[in-house]
XYZ file of C-alpha atoms in Angstrom:
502
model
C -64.036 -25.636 4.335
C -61.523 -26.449 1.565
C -62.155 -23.104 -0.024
C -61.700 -21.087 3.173
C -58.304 -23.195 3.604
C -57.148 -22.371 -0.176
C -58.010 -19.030 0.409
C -56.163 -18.275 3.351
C -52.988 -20.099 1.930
C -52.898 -17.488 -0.968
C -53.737 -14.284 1.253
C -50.606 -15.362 3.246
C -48.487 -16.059 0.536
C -49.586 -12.464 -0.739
C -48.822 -10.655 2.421
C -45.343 -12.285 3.160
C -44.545 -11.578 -0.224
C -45.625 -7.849 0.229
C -44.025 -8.003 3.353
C -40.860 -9.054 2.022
C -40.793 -6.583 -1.287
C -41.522 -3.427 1.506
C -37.972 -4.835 3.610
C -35.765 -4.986 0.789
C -36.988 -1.436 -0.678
C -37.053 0.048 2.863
C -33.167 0.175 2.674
C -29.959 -0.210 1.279
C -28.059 -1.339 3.899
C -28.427 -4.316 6.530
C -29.793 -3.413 9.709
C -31.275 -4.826 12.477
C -35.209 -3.045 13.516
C -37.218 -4.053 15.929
C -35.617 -7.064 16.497
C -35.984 -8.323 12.125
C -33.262 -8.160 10.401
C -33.451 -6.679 6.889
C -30.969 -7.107 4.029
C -29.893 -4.409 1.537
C -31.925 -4.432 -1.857
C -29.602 -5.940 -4.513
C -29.290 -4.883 -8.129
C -31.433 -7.419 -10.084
C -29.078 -9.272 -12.433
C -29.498 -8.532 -16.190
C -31.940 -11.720 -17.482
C -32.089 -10.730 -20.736
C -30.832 -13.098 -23.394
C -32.329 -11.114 -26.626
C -28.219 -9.855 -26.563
C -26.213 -13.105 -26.179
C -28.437 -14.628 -28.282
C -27.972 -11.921 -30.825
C -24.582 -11.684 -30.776
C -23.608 -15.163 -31.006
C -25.752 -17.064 -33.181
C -24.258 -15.903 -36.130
C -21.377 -17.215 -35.345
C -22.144 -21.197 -35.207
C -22.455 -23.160 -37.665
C -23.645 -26.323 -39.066
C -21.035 -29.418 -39.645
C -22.286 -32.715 -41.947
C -19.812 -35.341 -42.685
C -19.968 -37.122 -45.270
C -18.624 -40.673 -46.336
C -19.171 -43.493 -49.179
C -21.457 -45.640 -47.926
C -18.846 -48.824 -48.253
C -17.297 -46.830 -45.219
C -19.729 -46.124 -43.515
C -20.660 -50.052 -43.284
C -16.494 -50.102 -42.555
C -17.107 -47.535 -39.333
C -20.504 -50.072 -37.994
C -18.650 -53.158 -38.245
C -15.823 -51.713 -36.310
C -18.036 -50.077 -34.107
C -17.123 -46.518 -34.299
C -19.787 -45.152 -36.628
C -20.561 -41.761 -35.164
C -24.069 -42.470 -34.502
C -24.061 -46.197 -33.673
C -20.481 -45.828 -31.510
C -22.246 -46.838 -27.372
C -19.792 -43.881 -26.151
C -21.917 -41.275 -28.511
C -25.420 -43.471 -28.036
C -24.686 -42.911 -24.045
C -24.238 -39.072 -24.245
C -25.395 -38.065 -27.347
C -28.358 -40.984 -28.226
C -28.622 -42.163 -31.598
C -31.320 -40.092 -33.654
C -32.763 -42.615 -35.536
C -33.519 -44.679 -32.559
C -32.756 -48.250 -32.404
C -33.757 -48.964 -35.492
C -32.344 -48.466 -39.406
C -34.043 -46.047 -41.201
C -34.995 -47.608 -44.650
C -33.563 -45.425 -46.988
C -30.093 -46.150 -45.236
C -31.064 -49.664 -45.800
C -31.882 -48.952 -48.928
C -28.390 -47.585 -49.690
C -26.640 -50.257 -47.663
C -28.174 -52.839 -49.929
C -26.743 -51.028 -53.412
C -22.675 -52.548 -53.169
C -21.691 -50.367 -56.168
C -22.958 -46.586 -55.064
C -20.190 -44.663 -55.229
C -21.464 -41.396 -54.015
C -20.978 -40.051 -50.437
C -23.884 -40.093 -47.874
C -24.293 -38.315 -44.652
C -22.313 -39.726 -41.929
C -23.024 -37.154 -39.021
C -24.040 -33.704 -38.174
C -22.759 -31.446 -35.276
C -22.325 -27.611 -34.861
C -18.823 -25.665 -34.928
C -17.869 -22.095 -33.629
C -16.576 -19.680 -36.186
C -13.341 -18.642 -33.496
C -11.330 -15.776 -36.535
C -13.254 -13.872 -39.275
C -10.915 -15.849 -41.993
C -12.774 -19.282 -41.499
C -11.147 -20.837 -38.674
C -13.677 -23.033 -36.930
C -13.995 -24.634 -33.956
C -15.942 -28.039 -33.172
C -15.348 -31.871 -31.225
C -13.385 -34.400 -32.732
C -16.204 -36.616 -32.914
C -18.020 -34.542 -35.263
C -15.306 -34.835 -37.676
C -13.801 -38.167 -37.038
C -14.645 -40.874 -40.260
C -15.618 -37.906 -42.250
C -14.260 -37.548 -46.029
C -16.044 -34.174 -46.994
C -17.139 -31.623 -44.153
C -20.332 -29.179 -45.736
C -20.133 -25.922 -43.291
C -23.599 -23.862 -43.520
C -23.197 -20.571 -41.872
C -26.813 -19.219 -40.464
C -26.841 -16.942 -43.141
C -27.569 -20.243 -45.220
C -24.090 -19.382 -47.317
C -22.228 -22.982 -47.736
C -18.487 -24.381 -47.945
C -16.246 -27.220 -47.956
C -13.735 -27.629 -44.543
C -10.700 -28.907 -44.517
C -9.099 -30.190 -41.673
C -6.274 -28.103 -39.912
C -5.767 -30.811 -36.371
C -7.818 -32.779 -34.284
C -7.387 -34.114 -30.878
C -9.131 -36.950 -29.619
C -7.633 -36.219 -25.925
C -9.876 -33.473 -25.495
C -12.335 -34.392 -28.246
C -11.470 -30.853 -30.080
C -10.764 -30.103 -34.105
C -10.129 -26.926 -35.511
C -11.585 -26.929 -39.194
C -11.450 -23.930 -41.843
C -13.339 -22.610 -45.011
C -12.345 -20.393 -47.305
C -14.287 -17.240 -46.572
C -13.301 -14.040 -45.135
C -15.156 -11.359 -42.833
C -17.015 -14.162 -41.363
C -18.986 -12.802 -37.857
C -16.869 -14.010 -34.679
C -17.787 -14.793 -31.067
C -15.507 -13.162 -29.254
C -13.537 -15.593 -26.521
C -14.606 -15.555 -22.646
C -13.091 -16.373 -19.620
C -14.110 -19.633 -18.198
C -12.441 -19.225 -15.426
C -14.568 -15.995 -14.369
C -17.741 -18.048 -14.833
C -19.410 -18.819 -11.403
C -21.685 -21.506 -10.401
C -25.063 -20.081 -10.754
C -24.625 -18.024 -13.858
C -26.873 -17.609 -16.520
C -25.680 -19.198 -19.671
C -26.958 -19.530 -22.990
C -25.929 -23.147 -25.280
C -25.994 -22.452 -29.119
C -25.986 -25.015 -31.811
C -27.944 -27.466 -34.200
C -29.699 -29.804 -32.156
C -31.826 -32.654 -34.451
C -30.570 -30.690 -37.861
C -32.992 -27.897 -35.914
C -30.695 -24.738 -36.899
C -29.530 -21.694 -34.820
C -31.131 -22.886 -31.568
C -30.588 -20.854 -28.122
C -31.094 -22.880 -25.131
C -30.398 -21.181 -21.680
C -29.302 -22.674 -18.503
C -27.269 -21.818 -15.234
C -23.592 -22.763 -14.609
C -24.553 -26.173 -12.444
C -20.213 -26.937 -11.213
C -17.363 -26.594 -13.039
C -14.157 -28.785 -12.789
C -16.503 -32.209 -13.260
C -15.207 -34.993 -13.906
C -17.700 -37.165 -16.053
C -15.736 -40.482 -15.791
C -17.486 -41.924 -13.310
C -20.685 -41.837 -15.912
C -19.132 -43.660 -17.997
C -17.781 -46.402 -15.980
C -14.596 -45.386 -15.577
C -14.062 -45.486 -19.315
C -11.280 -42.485 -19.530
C -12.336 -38.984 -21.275
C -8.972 -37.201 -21.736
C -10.151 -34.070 -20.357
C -11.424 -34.521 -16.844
C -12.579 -31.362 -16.565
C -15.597 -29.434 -17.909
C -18.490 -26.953 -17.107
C -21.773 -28.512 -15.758
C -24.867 -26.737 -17.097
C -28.510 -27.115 -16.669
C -29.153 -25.750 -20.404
C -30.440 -28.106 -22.986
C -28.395 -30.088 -25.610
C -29.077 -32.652 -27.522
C -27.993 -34.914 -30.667
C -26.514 -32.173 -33.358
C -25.206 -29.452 -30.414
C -22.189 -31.067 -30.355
C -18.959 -28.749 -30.853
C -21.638 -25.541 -30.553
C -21.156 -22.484 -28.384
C -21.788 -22.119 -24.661
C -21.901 -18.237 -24.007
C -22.494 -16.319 -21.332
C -25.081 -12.809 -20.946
C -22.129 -10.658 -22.687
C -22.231 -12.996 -25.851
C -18.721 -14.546 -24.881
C -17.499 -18.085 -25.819
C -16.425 -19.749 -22.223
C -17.112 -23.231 -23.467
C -17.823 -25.764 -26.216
C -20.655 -28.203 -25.721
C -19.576 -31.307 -26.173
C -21.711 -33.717 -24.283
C -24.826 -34.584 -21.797
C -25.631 -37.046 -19.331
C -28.609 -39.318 -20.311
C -29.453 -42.833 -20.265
C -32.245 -42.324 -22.782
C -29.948 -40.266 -25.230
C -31.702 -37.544 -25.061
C -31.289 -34.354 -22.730
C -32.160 -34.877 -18.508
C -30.749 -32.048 -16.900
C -27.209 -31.917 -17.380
C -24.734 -30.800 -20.105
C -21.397 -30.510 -20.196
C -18.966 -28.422 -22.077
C -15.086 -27.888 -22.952
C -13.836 -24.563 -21.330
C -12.332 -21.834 -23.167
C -9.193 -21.821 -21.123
C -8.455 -25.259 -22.579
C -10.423 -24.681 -26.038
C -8.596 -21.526 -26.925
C -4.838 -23.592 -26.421
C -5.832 -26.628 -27.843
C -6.623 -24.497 -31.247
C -3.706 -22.902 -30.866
C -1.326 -25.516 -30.687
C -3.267 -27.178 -33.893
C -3.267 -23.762 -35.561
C 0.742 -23.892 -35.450
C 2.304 -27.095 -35.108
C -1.135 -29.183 -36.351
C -0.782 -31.271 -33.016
C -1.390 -30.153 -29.068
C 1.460 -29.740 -27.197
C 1.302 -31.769 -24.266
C 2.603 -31.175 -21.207
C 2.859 -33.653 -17.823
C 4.005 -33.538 -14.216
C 5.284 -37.152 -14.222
C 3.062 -38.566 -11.296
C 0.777 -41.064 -10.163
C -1.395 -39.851 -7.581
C -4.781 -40.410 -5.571
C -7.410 -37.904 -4.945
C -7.997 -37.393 -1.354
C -10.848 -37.917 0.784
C -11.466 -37.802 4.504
C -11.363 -41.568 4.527
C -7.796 -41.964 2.600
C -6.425 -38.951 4.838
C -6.923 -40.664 7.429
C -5.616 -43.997 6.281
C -2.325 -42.023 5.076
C -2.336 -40.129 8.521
C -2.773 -37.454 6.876
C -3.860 -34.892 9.750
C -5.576 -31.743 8.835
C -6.160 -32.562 4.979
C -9.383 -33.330 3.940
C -8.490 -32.878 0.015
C -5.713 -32.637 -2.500
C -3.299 -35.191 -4.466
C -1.845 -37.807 -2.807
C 1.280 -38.314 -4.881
C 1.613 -42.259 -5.005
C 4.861 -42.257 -6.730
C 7.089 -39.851 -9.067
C 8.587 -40.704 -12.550
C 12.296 -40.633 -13.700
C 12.955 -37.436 -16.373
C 9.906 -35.983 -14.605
C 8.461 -32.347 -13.911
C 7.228 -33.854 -10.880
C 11.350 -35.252 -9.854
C 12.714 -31.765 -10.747
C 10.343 -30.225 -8.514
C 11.692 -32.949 -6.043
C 8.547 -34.052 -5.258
C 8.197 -37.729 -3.467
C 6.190 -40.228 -2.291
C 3.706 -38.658 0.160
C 3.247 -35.252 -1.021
C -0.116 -33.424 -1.067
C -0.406 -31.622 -4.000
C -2.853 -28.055 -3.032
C -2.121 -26.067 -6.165
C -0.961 -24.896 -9.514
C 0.312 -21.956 -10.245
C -1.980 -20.919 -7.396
C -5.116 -22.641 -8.500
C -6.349 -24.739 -6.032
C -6.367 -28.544 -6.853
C -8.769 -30.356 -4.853
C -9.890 -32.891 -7.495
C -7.704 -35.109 -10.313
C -10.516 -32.721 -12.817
C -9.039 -29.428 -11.491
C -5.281 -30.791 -12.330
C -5.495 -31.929 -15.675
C -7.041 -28.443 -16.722
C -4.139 -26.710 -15.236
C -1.878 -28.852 -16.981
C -4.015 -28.557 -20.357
C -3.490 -25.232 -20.483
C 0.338 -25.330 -20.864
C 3.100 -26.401 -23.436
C 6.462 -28.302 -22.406
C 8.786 -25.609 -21.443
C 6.550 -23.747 -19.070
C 7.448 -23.039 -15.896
C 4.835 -24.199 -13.114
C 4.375 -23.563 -9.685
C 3.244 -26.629 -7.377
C 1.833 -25.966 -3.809
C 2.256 -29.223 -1.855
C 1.889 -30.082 1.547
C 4.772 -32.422 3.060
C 5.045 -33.584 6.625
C 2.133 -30.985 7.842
C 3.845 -28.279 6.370
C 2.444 -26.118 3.524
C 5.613 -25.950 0.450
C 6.176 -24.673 -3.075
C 8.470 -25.787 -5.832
C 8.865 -23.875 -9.244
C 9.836 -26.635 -12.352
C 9.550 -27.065 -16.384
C 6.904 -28.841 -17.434
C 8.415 -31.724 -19.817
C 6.781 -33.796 -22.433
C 6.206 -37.744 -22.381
C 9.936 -37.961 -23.750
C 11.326 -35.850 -20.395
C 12.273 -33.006 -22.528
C 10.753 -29.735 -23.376
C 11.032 -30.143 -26.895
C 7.936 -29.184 -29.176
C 6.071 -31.303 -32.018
C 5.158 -31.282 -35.389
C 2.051 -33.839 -36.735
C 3.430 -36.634 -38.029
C 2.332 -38.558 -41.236
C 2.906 -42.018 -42.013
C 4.971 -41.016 -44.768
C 7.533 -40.149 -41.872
C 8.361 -44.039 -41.457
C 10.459 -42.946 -44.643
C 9.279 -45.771 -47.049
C 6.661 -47.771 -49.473
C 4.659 -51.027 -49.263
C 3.712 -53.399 -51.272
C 2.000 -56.524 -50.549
C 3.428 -60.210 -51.221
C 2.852 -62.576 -53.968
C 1.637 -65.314 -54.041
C 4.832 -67.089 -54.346
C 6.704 -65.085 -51.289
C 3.459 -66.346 -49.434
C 3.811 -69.832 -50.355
C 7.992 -69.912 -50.201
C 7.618 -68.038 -46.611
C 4.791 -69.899 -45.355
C 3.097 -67.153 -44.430
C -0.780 -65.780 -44.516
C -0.432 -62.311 -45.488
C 2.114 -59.590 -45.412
C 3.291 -56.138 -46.505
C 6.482 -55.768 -48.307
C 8.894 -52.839 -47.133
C 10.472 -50.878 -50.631
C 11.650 -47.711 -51.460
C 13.416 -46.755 -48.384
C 14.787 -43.713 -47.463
C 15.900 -41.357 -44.499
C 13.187 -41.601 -41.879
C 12.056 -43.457 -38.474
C 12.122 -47.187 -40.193
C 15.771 -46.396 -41.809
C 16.485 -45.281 -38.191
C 15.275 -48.929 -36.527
C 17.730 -50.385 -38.557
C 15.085 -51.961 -41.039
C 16.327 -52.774 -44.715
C 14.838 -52.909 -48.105
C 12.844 -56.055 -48.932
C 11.677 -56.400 -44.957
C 8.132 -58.607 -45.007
C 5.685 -56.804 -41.516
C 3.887 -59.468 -40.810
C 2.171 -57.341 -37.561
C 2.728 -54.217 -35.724
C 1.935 -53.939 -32.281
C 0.197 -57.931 -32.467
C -2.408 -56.768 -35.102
C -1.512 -58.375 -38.411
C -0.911 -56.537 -41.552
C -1.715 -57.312 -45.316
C -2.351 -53.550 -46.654
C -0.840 -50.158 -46.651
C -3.672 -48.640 -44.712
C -3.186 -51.516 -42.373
C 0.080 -49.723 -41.284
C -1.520 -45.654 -41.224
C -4.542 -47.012 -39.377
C -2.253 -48.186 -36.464
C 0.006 -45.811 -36.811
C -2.043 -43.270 -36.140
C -4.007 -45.317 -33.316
C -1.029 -45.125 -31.908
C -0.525 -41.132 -32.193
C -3.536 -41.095 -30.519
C -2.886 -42.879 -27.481
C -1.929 -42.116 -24.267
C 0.705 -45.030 -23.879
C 4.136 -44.746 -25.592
C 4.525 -44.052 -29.028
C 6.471 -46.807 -30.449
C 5.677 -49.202 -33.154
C 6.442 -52.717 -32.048
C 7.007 -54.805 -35.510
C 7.614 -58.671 -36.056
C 8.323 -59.956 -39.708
C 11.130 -61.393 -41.805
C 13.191 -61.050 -44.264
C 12.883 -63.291 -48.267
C 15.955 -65.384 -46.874
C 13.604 -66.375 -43.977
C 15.308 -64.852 -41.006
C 13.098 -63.565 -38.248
C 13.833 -60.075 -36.855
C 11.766 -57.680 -34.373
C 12.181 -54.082 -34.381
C 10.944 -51.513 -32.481
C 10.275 -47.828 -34.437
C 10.068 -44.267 -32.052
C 7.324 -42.544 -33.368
C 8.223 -39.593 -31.360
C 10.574 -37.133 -32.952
């Protein structure tokens, strides 16, 4: 009886299926016969990935860092080692488990080895035939040497043009010419549901092809990790498989085009489940531009503080006939957002006619432009549908644009106290300011001989005390000023605050 019932199950599977085939052959057109309707037989999209594969494998590479090992114990005890940071454990998983493995022990345990050991490993996208590459920050970050191994096993030394921890992008180069390129996509042609193929290094494993399917796009992946803010809010979701080492590789599509770098996955096991996400090209291919020319991303912001609509806030806002958008919550002084003349209340729908349902689909928008772009913001006010044309402006509410910074633009030397000024002073530690010249301390109005005893309420005792927090504070989001308490040799107190913005 179980046979006959197995039996039958197949035969009818087999005949709907024939049935089916014989209805979509039978025409090309729609039409309704005999009461059925059948549906017009559609080209069968291309599935072959033989091409893409082809064309774009040559084109990533493989990234190790490298470190002394006296820094590498640095990066654990601060908790930012690239493979023992939680952040990189949570998406990326830590390939040698939860455990040590002995030879790092081993090297951990000799204090006076001198020589550089591996720190991480990640993949990069060759993005000009002269050597400019492509890859996440977090590849790069803590590394003293980059080794670049091109598939055709051919190996170099990277320097580093810019990085940008915002949107977890670097832009590297080697000197090499008539390197093979993958040509740049548009992400914002890709559609949910299309065949994609993930390239990259996963495990050390070299020139791996995964393939997937476009799963969303505009995600925002902060919710995963607990609200802990990414930067970007806004990347493509795929179904194709990444792990530890496909970090910074290429996510094509079936033409061989770049429309995303792969940058991290969802897992609470640290190893791939089903979803990967990856930096679109739309934001990728400004980011490396802006580092390409002024070695920093120019930034651009409306000026707003806002709350992403639902059905339940609309209606709390009476907000009738919106179901989605940007509630605008309040509008900053020297704003985009105030020249616009945007208020309290606003919906915002759109930029520059791209819809903005989510907080994910605003920041790309924004990503993609510079202060001193013109934007146009669709907004809904009082029921009725508006638009406003405005420059974008910078943090500083102006439009103009930025060169990196060094330390060395504070304009001075340091040197630390002796242990007489210690004593005299009654102080713990110090750094001594000397040599000054034209720059951003001469500019606060601090003098030769000034004693920093902390900046921003972390203590100092060390020149790299001072470039480690100034460039923390580069980094951040909040304003770029260096707070600094400390005296002078007579004794008297004095606080200054330094603009680290030019």
């Amino acid at each position: 009886m179980k046979l006959t019932r197995h039996i039958l199950v197949i035969a009818t599977g087999a005949l709907v299926a024939s049935a089916a085939a014989a209805a979509c052959s039978d025409s090309t057109k729609a039409s309704a016969t005999d009461g059925f309707l059948t549906v017009g037989q559609r080209q069968a999209t291309n599935t072959d990935f033989t091409r893409a594969a082809e064309s774009s494998i040559n084109g990533v590479v493989s990234i190790k860092s490298f470190a002394t090992p006296r820094q590498q114990r640095a990066y654990s005890n601060r908790g930012d080692d690239f493979f023992n940071d939680p952040f990189f454990e949570f998406f990326f998983g830590n390939p040698y488990g939860n455990r040590q493995q002995p030879r790092q022990q081993q090297q951990e345990k000799k204090s006076e080895e001198e020589s550089q050991r591996q720190l991480g490993l990640g993949s990069g996208v060759i993005i000009s035939s002269d050597g400019y590459i492509v890859t996440n920050n977090h590849v790069i970050d803590g590394a003293e040497r980059l080794e670049i191994t091109l598939n055709d096993n051919r190996q170099f030394n990277a320097t580093v043009i810019g990085t940008d921890p915002n949107t977890d992008l670097a832009l590297i180069k080697i000197d090499a010419t008539d390197l093979p390129v993958i040509p740049m996509g548009d992400s914002d042609a890709l559609k949910v549901g299309e065949w994609v193929l993930a390239v990259g290094n996963p495990f050390g494993l070299t020139s791996t092809v995964t393939t997937g399917i476009v799963s969303a796009k505009a995600r925002s992946i902060s919710s995963a990790t607990n609200g802990r803010p990414m930067g970007l809010e806004s990347y493509i979701q795929t179904d194709a498989a990444v792990n530890p080492g496909n970090s910074g590789g290429a996510l094509v599509n079936l033409d061989g085009e770049l429309v995303g770098i792969n940058t991290a996955i969802y897992s609470q096991t640290g190893s791939y489940a089903g979803y990967s996400f990856a930096i679109p090209t739309a934001v990728v291919t400004k980011v490396a531009t802006d580092l390409k020319q002024y070695g920093t991303v120019q930034r651009a912001f409306l000026g707003i503080t806002y709350i992403p609509l639902d059905a339940k806030i609309a209606k709390e806002k009476g907000l009738d006939g919106l179901v989605d958008g940007l509630y605008v919550e309040s509008v900053n002084d020297r704003s985009t957002a105030m020249e616009a003349g945007l208020q309290k209340g606003d919906v915002i729908t759109a930029l520059n006619n791209v819809p903005t349902h989510t907080s994910a689909q605003l920041l790309e928008q924004v990503a993609r432009m510079r202060p001193g772009d013109k934007v146009t913001i669709s907004y809904v006010r009082d029921g009725k549908k508006q638009t406003a044309t405005a420059t974008l402006y910078n943090s500083q509410g102006s439009t103009k644009l930025t060169q990196a910074s060094t330390v060395t633009d504070l304009g001075c030397a340091f040197k630390k106290i002796d242990n007489e000024t210690r004593q005299q002073l009654k102080i713990n530690s110090g750094l001594q300011v000397t040599g000054l010249k034209d720059g951003k301390f001469k500019t606060a109005g601090i003098k030769n001989g000034f004693i920093i005893l902390d900046i921003n309420n972390s203590k100092v005792s060390s020149p790299e005390d001072v470039e480690k927090i100034y460039n923390a504070i580069l980094k951040s989001n909040d304003d770029h000023v260096m707070f600094i308490s400390g005296l002078y040799p007579t004794g008297k107190k004095m606080y200054y605050a330094v603009d680290l913005t030019d």
